[in-house]
């Protein structure tokens, strides 16, 4: 075993060195490469990835610093059926998670990973989740035999020396092992051991399955730790809204995978609301903790965005278009003959001919999509023109509003506000959403996705609701809670609400509600904008009747909805807080 020049161990932390040693003896890589996170290292690793054919260098005139990657076609999204929470008892993981006893899972995966890095390099990736010095920040170390993962973690996290510095001599770090094996769905496991603060991921090389800081640590292990330590780890974007007067209001929003978080976090207000400005704190994950002043403070643990590419254009998300024009890795989009990238919904006409995400010849006459619906960009947050300067504040930002929102073609209105905290928890807990391409299988079907955390909660969902209810006592000035649905359709199958930048109009109402300067009307579901209080000035092709349709509450749809909520409640009943059952009964009585 040799250590490469430039990839030497740069830490004297005994726990880190001992663990890496133990794992390397087990996985038996030919080489160990310790990542330091430097620019020179990134350059060298990128060149190596190009040489190995893992990355294709894109047209550097058009896309400086950009590279192209194709994943195995059997490995294009998160796989929920292969994701396990390995707590001591099955009851602790709850009925919404796959479970295996830790001992059994360790044994199974030890057999898979033993000697699995022979002939390969083991990259040691120390990474920091959160701004340095933040009381909420956590350190992880991921060991991987994927150079693509090493490069992606370099963008998505604060990676290298900075993490080891934060760790110091402590042994409190997440231990993550990732082995690609033969990228075979039959031997694909994403296993979490919350008690050991450990993760083992095998048989994949894609996104949330393998970038272990993201869903595995920041959400599944994070939610488990958050409950113990009194904070929240949530699948939420965080943004700052700046009013024309310069007042900044911070908002967090939980939408399920591929339901609009990145777009909302980087929103460009419409011309009529020109004086308003959005600043991005994060686009996918929020860690939130009550501060000494009684407000709820949030940080973004990540340092980059792993965002959905299709549909990204200068109308839907101009800031993202600018952001991904440099220093970006594109995964599973289409590749044009002049080494540019293309996807469905990109600006301009489709190329006459290109290679699709699988590398097959594609023309506009082809039946299949050129880019995979879950194709993604990996881009550093520093390139986001709307990045909030406060993103590196160790204390985080105070949250005034929490928004829940699913993808629903019917039933759920565009916007309504919870009556109070427990009612808000009920709205989040009973969220339903149509499944998307971000996870394998089931796209389009409505399922319950409480707080957009169904695939990401590291313990019993009933206990998770209890944690949400209990936290209220520790937050003197709790955020107001809202529910949105950008995806309601009319009889012709068209979206009723234009969405994207126009969502600023809804957000403005939310912010105004938080500052008690706009009115609302009571409905059985909650508070809705009073007549004229949702600003629709300058919105073309949008009649007041259309808003009425978007806001309509149909009793028969809601009776069906309550039945579907009941299915979830029955599943969780042993640990379901009574408060939520009362909320459901109250709603039933109001309808
Ligand atoms: P993850 O990264 O999987 O967690 O997704 P996300 O929640 O960040 O979703 P994202 O913003 O990437 O949007 C996913 C899809 O929804 C894209 O195809 C968008 O074009 C579409 N979308 C986003 N916002 C809106 C909206 O306001 N209206 C409509 N109709 N579509 C939207
Ligand atoms: C999601 O599915 O919610 C994502 C993409 O953000 S992944 O990182 O693959 O989980
Ligand atoms: Mn996500």
mmCIF file of C-alpha atoms in Angstrom, residues 235-242 247-255 261 264-267 276-286 288 296-300 388 390 397-404 415 479-484 486 503-504 506-515:
data_model
loop_
_atom_site.group_PDB
_atom_site.id
_atom_site.type_symbol
_atom_site.label_atom_id
_atom_site.label_comp_id
_atom_site.label_asym_id
_atom_site.label_seq_id
_atom_site.Cartn_x
_atom_site.Cartn_y
_atom_site.Cartn_z
ATOM 1 C CA UNK A 235 -35.472 18.671 3.941
ATOM 2 C CA UNK A 236 -35.900 22.438 3.509
ATOM 3 C CA UNK A 237 -34.563 25.255 1.442
ATOM 4 C CA UNK A 238 -33.767 28.467 3.302
ATOM 5 C CA UNK A 239 -34.007 31.901 1.733
ATOM 6 C CA UNK A 240 -33.951 35.546 2.717
ATOM 7 C CA UNK A 241 -36.584 37.889 1.271
ATOM 8 C CA UNK A 242 -35.464 41.497 1.064
ATOM 9 C CA UNK A 247 -36.036 44.547 5.540
ATOM 10 C CA UNK A 248 -34.885 40.909 5.447
ATOM 11 C CA UNK A 249 -37.179 38.022 6.375
ATOM 12 C CA UNK A 250 -35.918 34.436 6.445
ATOM 13 C CA UNK A 251 -38.125 31.585 5.347
ATOM 14 C CA UNK A 252 -37.634 27.792 5.276
ATOM 15 C CA UNK A 253 -39.664 25.536 2.991
ATOM 16 C CA UNK A 254 -40.081 21.762 2.826
ATOM 17 C CA UNK A 255 -41.122 20.442 -0.591
ATOM 18 C CA UNK A 261 -36.949 23.801 -3.578
ATOM 19 C CA UNK A 264 -37.880 28.702 -5.023
ATOM 20 C CA UNK A 265 -34.558 29.300 -3.254
ATOM 21 C CA UNK A 266 -33.182 31.099 -6.344
ATOM 22 C CA UNK A 267 -36.334 32.888 -7.424
ATOM 23 C CA UNK A 276 -38.121 42.625 -3.804
ATOM 24 C CA UNK A 277 -35.052 40.407 -3.784
ATOM 25 C CA UNK A 278 -34.400 36.786 -2.896
ATOM 26 C CA UNK A 279 -31.162 35.655 -1.260
ATOM 27 C CA UNK A 280 -30.341 31.955 -1.123
ATOM 28 C CA UNK A 281 -29.118 30.369 2.097
ATOM 29 C CA UNK A 282 -29.695 26.752 1.035
ATOM 30 C CA UNK A 283 -31.632 24.776 -1.579
ATOM 31 C CA UNK A 284 -32.180 21.369 0.032
ATOM 32 C CA UNK A 285 -31.357 20.978 3.723
ATOM 33 C CA UNK A 286 -31.794 23.097 6.840
ATOM 34 C CA UNK A 288 -32.395 24.615 12.776
ATOM 35 C CA UNK A 296 -35.404 29.512 15.516
ATOM 36 C CA UNK A 297 -32.056 29.808 13.707
ATOM 37 C CA UNK A 298 -31.159 27.902 10.514
ATOM 38 C CA UNK A 299 -27.935 27.024 8.760
ATOM 39 C CA UNK A 300 -27.398 25.337 5.413
ATOM 40 C CA UNK A 388 -26.778 35.371 0.780
ATOM 41 C CA UNK A 390 -25.005 35.381 5.753
ATOM 42 C CA UNK A 397 -30.429 33.105 10.243
ATOM 43 C CA UNK A 398 -33.676 33.564 12.234
ATOM 44 C CA UNK A 399 -36.631 31.846 10.550
ATOM 45 C CA UNK A 400 -39.950 33.756 10.485
ATOM 46 C CA UNK A 401 -41.978 31.341 8.323
ATOM 47 C CA UNK A 402 -41.992 27.631 7.558
ATOM 48 C CA UNK A 403 -43.708 26.546 4.360
ATOM 49 C CA UNK A 404 -44.845 23.016 3.549
ATOM 50 C CA UNK A 415 -51.769 28.925 -0.316
ATOM 51 C CA UNK A 479 -42.150 30.754 12.893
ATOM 52 C CA UNK A 480 -45.616 30.991 11.310
ATOM 53 C CA UNK A 481 -46.523 27.902 9.268
ATOM 54 C CA UNK A 482 -47.977 27.847 5.738
ATOM 55 C CA UNK A 483 -48.951 25.328 3.063
ATOM 56 C CA UNK A 484 -48.501 25.865 -0.683
ATOM 57 C CA UNK A 486 -47.670 25.233 -7.107
ATOM 58 C CA UNK A 503 -44.316 32.422 -6.578
ATOM 59 C CA UNK A 504 -42.854 35.677 -5.226
ATOM 60 C CA UNK A 506 -47.381 34.154 -2.645
ATOM 61 C CA UNK A 507 -44.155 34.591 -0.711
ATOM 62 C CA UNK A 508 -44.856 38.304 -0.330
ATOM 63 C CA UNK A 509 -48.216 37.491 1.262
ATOM 64 C CA UNK A 510 -46.483 35.037 3.591
ATOM 65 C CA UNK A 511 -43.892 37.626 4.612
ATOM 66 C CA UNK A 512 -46.579 40.270 5.077
ATOM 67 C CA UNK A 513 -48.529 37.844 7.287
ATOM 68 C CA UNK A 514 -45.432 37.292 9.417
ATOM 69 C CA UNK A 515 -45.156 41.035 9.912
#
